[in-house]
Amino acid sequence: MKVLRSITMLSVMAMLAASAATAQISLTPPGAETPPPEPVKPAARPKAKPREVAKDAIRKPPAAAPKPAATPVPDQTVTPAPVPDDPHADYVYAAYQRGQYKTAFDLATKRVQEKGDPKAMTMLGELYANGLGVKLDYDKAIGWYRRASAAGDREGMFALAMLRLSGRGGPGGGEEAAKLLASAAKLGSAKASYNLALLYIDGQNLPQDFKRAAELLRVAADAGNPQAQYALATFYKEGTGVPKDVEKSVRLLQAAALADNVEAEVEYAIALYNGTGTPRNQAAAVALLRKAARQNNPIAQNRLAWALSSGQGAPVDRVAALKWHIVAKTAGKGDPMLDDAFADMSPEDRAKAEAAARKWLGAK
């Protein structure tokens, strides 16, 4: 029986290098930590290969009926907490959250002038960095972020690090960013700990140090950062920077999957399907694959096609299976063995699958 092979260090490094932080920085009110933005893109490793979960798909699952033991992972939608209608609320942040950017700018400016508030400085940097309520101006954004950083605001440090790593603000961005991330991490920023770990993994702006990277990933993972949970799961699976521990790896994958990390959903599905580090539950595995497939993950689409064609974890549905195979092929995840598996389909069923695939692709 061929099973899904597990995650590799190379695959996670390629994934981490491919996910750049180009979106606006999410600010937090005093004392809170928001879900992190996508990680910064350290300089790409020249030998990194495209991300691939496994070459072996779900080919010939065991003939015995599955014995579900794990609880299926439910869909969860994370919504930001509402801004409290309270006299003591941070009105600058509240205006920003409501999209009232000009009001946020005016209030932040007043706070800086009257109180020298570093969080208001970070807000001004945020508005200039993204052209919200004011004309986009990276130089002014960097200036405000620098003032906020000097005043000890971890969000300002993190935002400035992201801009410096993106090449803004002149030469030496990587070195300055590493120092800023280290300072923000010491102040409790999970986002900074995660991105600093990426720099240690990459080994260009900082010496490559997987042990130190693992320590930082653990801090961020414990704080609920799903990207860190996924990366640390890979470390535990491979024994990179930490003792090898498959069960810890799977628990981290489960946590990241619950937080809607798509890569973790696919990997946790693999673990559930094979019973690796967790009781086998093929029904839960297929449910996760289906969820990830609907989020346009081609690996999940390919694996779902195999599951639906074999009837392991879900009733056989060759029309749906061929649909997902076609969709995965369109995204570059071809599979000659699946081509052969569907060769005997009737023209009517093939037409249904192709129409379903076109509908899905047209709706993207």
Short mmCIF file of C-alpha atoms in Angstrom, two decimals:
data_model
loop_
_atom_site.label_atom_id
_atom_site.label_comp_id
_atom_site.label_asym_id
_atom_site.label_seq_id
_atom_site.Cartn_x
_atom_site.Cartn_y
_atom_site.Cartn_z
CA MET A 1 0.00 0.00 0.00
CA LYS A 2 1.31 3.39 -0.94
CA VAL A 3 0.67 6.15 1.51
CA LEU A 4 1.13 9.89 1.55
CA ARG A 5 4.64 10.87 2.47
CA SER A 6 5.03 13.51 5.15
CA ILE A 7 6.33 17.06 5.07
CA THR A 8 10.02 17.75 4.49
CA MET A 9 12.36 20.50 5.62
CA LEU A 10 12.97 21.48 2.01
CA SER A 11 9.26 21.87 1.30
CA VAL A 12 8.64 24.13 4.26
CA MET A 13 11.67 26.29 3.43
CA ALA A 14 10.40 26.70 -0.12
CA MET A 15 6.95 27.57 1.21
CA LEU A 16 8.32 30.08 3.69
CA ALA A 17 10.49 31.75 1.06
CA ALA A 18 7.53 32.01 -1.31
CA SER A 19 5.20 33.85 1.07
CA ALA A 20 6.04 37.57 1.09
CA ALA A 21 4.72 40.25 3.42
CA THR A 22 3.46 42.82 0.96
CA ALA A 23 0.09 43.63 2.55
CA GLN A 24 -0.47 46.37 5.09
CA ILE A 25 0.66 45.74 8.64
CA SER A 26 -2.17 44.95 11.03
CA LEU A 27 -2.03 47.13 14.08
CA THR A 28 -3.09 46.08 17.54
CA PRO A 29 -4.63 48.10 20.33
CA PRO A 30 -2.57 48.34 23.53
CA GLY A 31 -1.99 44.95 25.13
CA ALA A 32 -3.33 42.85 22.25
CA GLU A 33 -1.77 40.75 19.52
CA THR A 34 -3.55 40.32 16.20
CA PRO A 35 -3.20 37.30 13.88
CA PRO A 36 0.07 37.79 11.98
CA PRO A 37 0.35 38.94 8.39
CA GLU A 38 2.04 36.78 5.82
CA PRO A 39 5.75 36.35 6.53
CA VAL A 40 8.42 38.47 4.97
CA LYS A 41 10.30 37.01 2.07
CA PRO A 42 13.95 36.52 2.93
CA ALA A 43 16.32 36.33 -0.03
CA ALA A 44 15.39 33.16 -1.90
CA ARG A 45 17.61 30.12 -1.47
CA PRO A 46 18.97 29.34 -4.96
CA LYS A 47 18.48 25.59 -4.61
CA ALA A 48 15.00 25.63 -3.13
CA LYS A 49 12.53 23.43 -4.96
CA PRO A 50 8.85 24.17 -5.54
CA ARG A 51 6.68 23.12 -2.63
CA GLU A 52 5.39 19.57 -2.88
CA VAL A 53 3.71 17.62 -0.12
CA ALA A 54 4.35 14.23 -1.64
CA LYS A 55 4.72 12.56 -4.99
CA ASP A 56 2.80 9.49 -3.85
CA ALA A 57 -0.92 10.21 -3.82
CA ILE A 58 -3.65 8.13 -2.25
CA ARG A 59 -3.24 5.16 -4.56
CA LYS A 60 -4.39 1.87 -3.07
CA PRO A 61 -5.79 2.38 0.42
CA PRO A 62 -6.35 -0.72 2.58
CA ALA A 63 -9.35 -2.81 1.72
CA ALA A 64 -10.52 -2.93 5.34
CA ALA A 65 -13.14 -0.45 6.41
CA PRO A 66 -11.64 2.59 8.15
CA LYS A 67 -11.99 2.90 11.91
CA PRO A 68 -12.48 6.60 12.64
CA ALA A 69 -10.99 7.58 15.97
CA ALA A 70 -10.14 11.25 15.63
CA THR A 71 -12.69 14.01 15.63
CA PRO A 72 -13.10 15.70 12.21
CA VAL A 73 -11.66 19.18 12.09
CA PRO A 74 -14.52 21.68 11.83
CA ASP A 75 -14.48 24.74 9.66
CA GLN A 76 -13.72 27.83 11.69
CA THR A 77 -14.08 31.43 10.66
CA VAL A 78 -11.93 33.85 12.57
CA THR A 79 -13.47 37.29 12.81
CA PRO A 80 -11.85 40.34 14.35
CA ALA A 81 -13.13 41.36 17.74
CA PRO A 82 -15.47 44.38 17.59
CA VAL A 83 -14.11 47.67 18.76
CA PRO A 84 -15.65 48.27 22.21
CA ASP A 85 -18.05 51.15 22.58
CA ASP A 86 -16.34 52.35 25.72
CA PRO A 87 -15.20 55.81 26.90
CA HIS A 88 -11.72 54.41 27.46
CA ALA A 89 -11.40 52.80 24.03
CA ASP A 90 -8.50 53.71 21.77
CA TYR A 91 -10.34 56.03 19.39
CA VAL A 92 -7.43 56.19 16.93
CA TYR A 93 -7.43 52.43 16.52
CA ALA A 94 -11.24 52.30 16.46
CA ALA A 95 -11.36 54.81 13.60
CA TYR A 96 -8.74 52.82 11.71
CA GLN A 97 -10.66 49.56 12.16
CA ARG A 98 -13.83 51.20 10.85
CA GLY A 99 -12.08 52.50 7.74
CA GLN A 100 -12.25 56.12 8.91
CA TYR A 101 -8.64 56.73 7.91
CA LYS A 102 -8.72 60.54 7.75
CA THR A 103 -10.18 60.60 11.26
CA ALA A 104 -7.52 58.14 12.43
CA PHE A 105 -4.84 60.36 10.90
CA ASP A 106 -6.15 63.49 12.61
CA LEU A 107 -6.54 61.76 15.98
CA ALA A 108 -3.11 60.14 15.76
CA THR A 109 -1.49 63.43 14.85
CA LYS A 110 -3.12 65.08 17.87
CA ARG A 111 -2.00 62.24 20.15
CA VAL A 112 1.59 62.61 18.97
CA GLN A 113 1.56 66.37 19.40
CA GLU A 114 -0.03 66.31 22.86
CA LYS A 115 1.35 63.09 24.37
CA GLY A 116 4.17 61.84 22.16
CA ASP A 117 2.27 58.55 21.94
CA PRO A 118 4.43 55.90 20.16
CA LYS A 119 1.37 53.86 19.11
CA ALA A 120 -0.02 56.94 17.40
CA MET A 121 3.33 57.27 15.61
CA THR A 122 3.00 53.69 14.39
CA MET A 123 -0.52 54.48 13.20
CA LEU A 124 0.75 57.42 11.16
CA GLY A 125 3.41 55.16 9.65
CA GLU A 126 0.74 52.61 8.80
CA LEU A 127 -1.44 55.18 7.08
CA TYR A 128 1.44 56.57 5.01
CA ALA A 129 2.76 53.09 4.18
CA ASN A 130 -0.58 52.08 2.66
CA GLY A 131 -1.94 55.41 1.39
CA LEU A 132 -4.92 55.29 3.73
CA GLY A 133 -6.45 58.74 4.24
CA VAL A 134 -3.21 60.30 3.01
CA LYS A 135 -1.01 60.03 -0.05
CA LEU A 136 1.18 56.95 0.00
CA ASP A 137 4.66 57.98 1.13
CA TYR A 138 7.18 55.31 2.21
CA ASP A 139 9.72 57.86 3.38
CA LYS A 140 7.23 59.40 5.79
CA ALA A 141 6.06 55.94 6.85
CA ILE A 142 9.62 54.91 7.67
CA GLY A 143 10.16 58.16 9.54
CA TRP A 144 7.14 57.57 11.76
CA TYR A 145 7.98 53.91 12.25
CA ARG A 146 11.50 54.89 13.32
CA ARG A 147 10.14 57.33 15.89
CA ALA A 148 7.74 54.71 17.21
CA SER A 149 10.52 52.12 17.37
CA ALA A 150 12.81 54.46 19.23
CA ALA A 151 9.98 55.03 21.71
CA GLY A 152 9.70 51.28 22.31
CA ASP A 153 6.57 50.32 20.32
CA ARG A 154 6.87 46.72 19.13
CA GLU A 155 4.34 47.20 16.34
CA GLY A 156 6.40 50.07 14.96
CA MET A 157 9.52 47.90 15.13
CA PHE A 158 7.81 45.07 13.29
CA ALA A 159 6.33 47.32 10.61
CA LEU A 160 9.66 49.03 10.02
CA ALA A 161 11.39 45.65 9.75
CA MET A 162 8.92 44.57 7.07
CA LEU A 163 9.54 47.71 5.04
CA ARG A 164 13.30 47.39 5.37
CA LEU A 165 13.20 43.77 4.24
CA SER A 166 11.11 44.82 1.24
CA GLY A 167 13.99 47.07 0.13
CA ARG A 168 12.55 50.38 1.31
CA GLY A 169 14.65 52.94 3.10
CA GLY A 170 18.05 52.39 1.51
CA PRO A 171 20.79 49.76 1.84
CA GLY A 172 21.36 47.56 4.86
CA GLY A 173 17.72 46.67 5.23
CA GLY A 174 18.29 43.05 6.20
CA GLU A 175 20.68 43.84 9.03
CA GLU A 176 18.44 46.56 10.46
CA ALA A 177 15.35 44.38 10.07
CA ALA A 178 16.96 41.54 12.01
CA LYS A 179 17.73 43.87 14.92
CA LEU A 180 14.21 45.32 14.85
CA LEU A 181 12.61 41.89 14.80
CA ALA A 182 14.78 40.75 17.68
CA SER A 183 13.75 43.78 19.71
CA ALA A 184 10.06 43.32 18.91
CA ALA A 185 10.27 39.62 19.74
CA LYS A 186 11.73 40.43 23.16
CA LEU A 187 8.74 42.69 23.72
CA GLY A 188 6.38 39.80 23.06
CA SER A 189 5.51 40.11 19.37
CA ALA A 190 4.69 36.64 18.01
CA LYS A 191 4.84 38.00 14.46
CA ALA A 192 8.36 39.24 15.04
CA SER A 193 9.45 35.91 16.55
CA TYR A 194 8.11 34.07 13.51
CA ASN A 195 9.74 36.34 10.95
CA LEU A 196 13.03 36.35 12.85
CA ALA A 197 12.92 32.55 12.74
CA LEU A 198 12.61 32.77 8.96
CA LEU A 199 15.80 34.80 8.81
CA TYR A 200 17.63 32.13 10.82
CA ILE A 201 16.23 29.44 8.52
CA ASP A 202 17.27 31.32 5.41
CA GLY A 203 20.77 32.04 6.68
CA GLN A 204 21.50 35.16 4.65
CA ASN A 205 20.72 38.16 6.84
CA LEU A 206 21.65 36.07 9.90
CA PRO A 207 23.79 32.94 10.26
CA GLN A 208 21.72 29.84 9.56
CA ASP A 209 20.73 28.38 12.93
CA PHE A 210 17.90 25.85 13.01
CA LYS A 211 18.04 25.45 16.77
CA ARG A 212 17.53 29.17 17.32
CA ALA A 213 14.85 29.19 14.63
CA ALA A 214 13.03 26.38 16.43
CA GLU A 215 13.13 28.32 19.71
CA LEU A 216 11.59 31.36 18.04
CA LEU A 217 9.00 29.28 16.21
CA ARG A 218 8.00 27.69 19.51
CA VAL A 219 7.44 31.12 21.06
CA ALA A 220 5.27 32.19 18.12
CA ALA A 221 3.48 28.84 17.97
CA ASP A 222 2.63 28.97 21.67
CA ALA A 223 1.17 32.42 21.06
CA GLY A 224 -1.17 30.95 18.43
CA ASN A 225 0.64 31.89 15.22
CA PRO A 226 -0.53 29.27 12.66
CA GLN A 227 2.39 29.81 10.27
CA ALA A 228 4.80 29.14 13.13
CA GLN A 229 2.81 26.09 14.19
CA TYR A 230 3.07 24.70 10.67
CA ALA A 231 6.79 25.39 10.36
CA LEU A 232 7.56 23.97 13.81
CA ALA A 233 5.55 20.86 12.91
CA THR A 234 7.99 20.35 10.05
CA PHE A 235 10.94 20.76 12.40
CA TYR A 236 9.56 18.10 14.74
CA LYS A 237 8.75 15.77 11.87
CA GLU A 238 12.29 15.97 10.46
CA GLY A 239 14.17 16.43 13.73
CA THR A 240 15.51 19.78 12.57
CA GLY A 241 16.67 21.96 15.45
CA VAL A 242 14.61 19.84 17.86
CA PRO A 243 14.39 16.13 18.74
CA LYS A 244 12.29 14.24 16.24
CA ASP A 245 8.73 13.83 17.54
CA VAL A 246 5.97 12.82 15.12
CA GLU A 247 3.16 13.19 17.65
CA LYS A 248 4.16 16.76 18.52
CA SER A 249 4.37 17.49 14.80
CA VAL A 250 0.82 16.28 14.25
CA ARG A 251 -0.54 18.22 17.22
CA LEU A 252 0.97 21.40 15.79
CA LEU A 253 -0.47 20.61 12.37
CA GLN A 254 -3.88 20.17 13.94
CA ALA A 255 -3.63 23.53 15.72
CA ALA A 256 -2.58 25.30 12.53
CA ALA A 257 -5.33 23.55 10.55
CA LEU A 258 -7.91 24.74 13.06
CA ALA A 259 -6.64 28.26 12.38
CA ASP A 260 -7.29 27.75 8.65
CA ASN A 261 -3.67 27.37 7.53
CA VAL A 262 -4.19 25.61 4.20
CA GLU A 263 -0.82 23.85 4.08
CA ALA A 264 -1.42 22.51 7.57
CA GLU A 265 -4.89 21.32 6.56
CA VAL A 266 -3.34 19.25 3.77
CA GLU A 267 -0.57 17.85 5.96
CA TYR A 268 -2.90 17.07 8.86
CA ALA A 269 -5.20 15.31 6.40
CA ILE A 270 -2.25 13.18 5.31
CA ALA A 271 -1.50 12.27 8.92
CA LEU A 272 -5.13 11.38 9.58
CA TYR A 273 -5.42 9.34 6.41
CA ASN A 274 -2.29 7.31 7.15
CA GLY A 275 -2.68 7.20 10.93
CA THR A 276 0.73 8.81 11.38
CA GLY A 277 1.16 10.21 14.85
CA THR A 278 -2.60 10.17 15.37
CA PRO A 279 -5.38 7.57 15.12
CA ARG A 280 -6.41 6.95 11.53
CA ASN A 281 -9.58 8.75 10.47
CA GLN A 282 -9.98 8.73 6.72
CA ALA A 283 -13.38 10.43 6.82
CA ALA A 284 -11.88 13.40 8.68
CA ALA A 285 -8.93 13.39 6.30
CA VAL A 286 -11.18 13.63 3.25
CA ALA A 287 -13.19 16.42 4.89
CA LEU A 288 -9.98 18.42 5.35
CA LEU A 289 -8.82 17.68 1.82
CA ARG A 290 -12.16 18.87 0.52
CA LYS A 291 -11.87 22.09 2.53
CA ALA A 292 -8.34 22.76 1.27
CA ALA A 293 -9.34 21.88 -2.29
CA ARG A 294 -12.10 24.49 -2.15
CA GLN A 295 -9.42 27.00 -1.17
CA ASN A 296 -7.69 26.18 -4.47
CA ASN A 297 -4.83 24.11 -3.09
CA PRO A 298 -3.80 21.89 -6.03
CA ILE A 299 -2.20 19.23 -3.80
CA ALA A 300 -5.45 18.85 -1.88
CA GLN A 301 -7.40 18.76 -5.14
CA ASN A 302 -5.20 15.96 -6.44
CA ARG A 303 -5.42 13.94 -3.22
CA LEU A 304 -9.18 14.47 -3.03
CA ALA A 305 -9.50 13.13 -6.56
CA TRP A 306 -7.74 9.94 -5.45
CA ALA A 307 -9.90 9.60 -2.35
CA LEU A 308 -13.16 10.06 -4.24
CA SER A 309 -12.11 7.67 -6.98
CA SER A 310 -11.14 4.95 -4.48
CA GLY A 311 -13.98 5.37 -2.00
CA GLN A 312 -11.74 5.46 1.06
CA GLY A 313 -13.04 8.05 3.52
CA ALA A 314 -15.97 9.04 1.31
CA PRO A 315 -18.37 7.33 -1.08
CA VAL A 316 -17.01 6.70 -4.56
CA ASP A 317 -17.81 9.66 -6.82
CA ARG A 318 -15.83 9.40 -10.03
CA VAL A 319 -17.47 12.44 -11.60
CA ALA A 320 -16.38 14.64 -8.69
CA ALA A 321 -13.01 12.92 -8.64
CA LEU A 322 -12.39 13.70 -12.30
CA LYS A 323 -13.54 17.28 -11.75
CA TRP A 324 -10.90 17.82 -9.05
CA HIS A 325 -8.28 16.06 -11.16
CA ILE A 326 -8.96 18.46 -14.03
CA VAL A 327 -8.85 21.47 -11.69
CA ALA A 328 -5.56 20.29 -10.18
CA LYS A 329 -4.07 19.75 -13.65
CA THR A 330 -5.03 23.30 -14.60
CA ALA A 331 -2.99 24.51 -11.61
CA GLY A 332 0.00 22.46 -12.72
CA LYS A 333 -0.59 19.36 -10.59
CA GLY A 334 -0.95 16.75 -13.28
CA ASP A 335 -1.09 13.04 -12.51
CA PRO A 336 -0.66 10.46 -15.30
CA MET A 337 -1.87 7.66 -13.01
CA LEU A 338 -5.16 9.47 -12.52
CA ASP A 339 -5.39 9.98 -16.27
CA ASP A 340 -5.20 6.21 -16.63
CA ALA A 341 -7.68 5.66 -13.80
CA PHE A 342 -10.32 7.73 -15.58
CA ALA A 343 -9.68 6.33 -19.05
CA ASP A 344 -12.69 4.01 -18.87
CA MET A 345 -15.23 6.67 -17.86
CA SER A 346 -18.32 6.92 -20.00
CA PRO A 347 -18.61 9.94 -22.30
CA GLU A 348 -21.65 11.12 -20.31
CA ASP A 349 -19.83 11.06 -16.95
CA ARG A 350 -16.73 12.65 -18.44
CA ALA A 351 -18.84 15.46 -19.87
CA LYS A 352 -20.42 16.05 -16.44
CA ALA A 353 -16.99 16.21 -14.79
CA GLU A 354 -15.59 18.58 -17.41
CA ALA A 355 -18.61 20.87 -17.08
CA ALA A 356 -18.21 20.90 -13.28
CA ALA A 357 -14.52 21.71 -13.64
CA ARG A 358 -15.23 24.56 -16.05
CA LYS A 359 -17.82 25.95 -13.67
CA TRP A 360 -15.37 25.84 -10.78
CA LEU A 361 -12.54 27.40 -12.75
CA GLY A 362 -14.82 30.09 -14.14
CA ALA A 363 -15.98 31.02 -10.65
CA LYS A 364 -12.46 31.66 -9.34
#
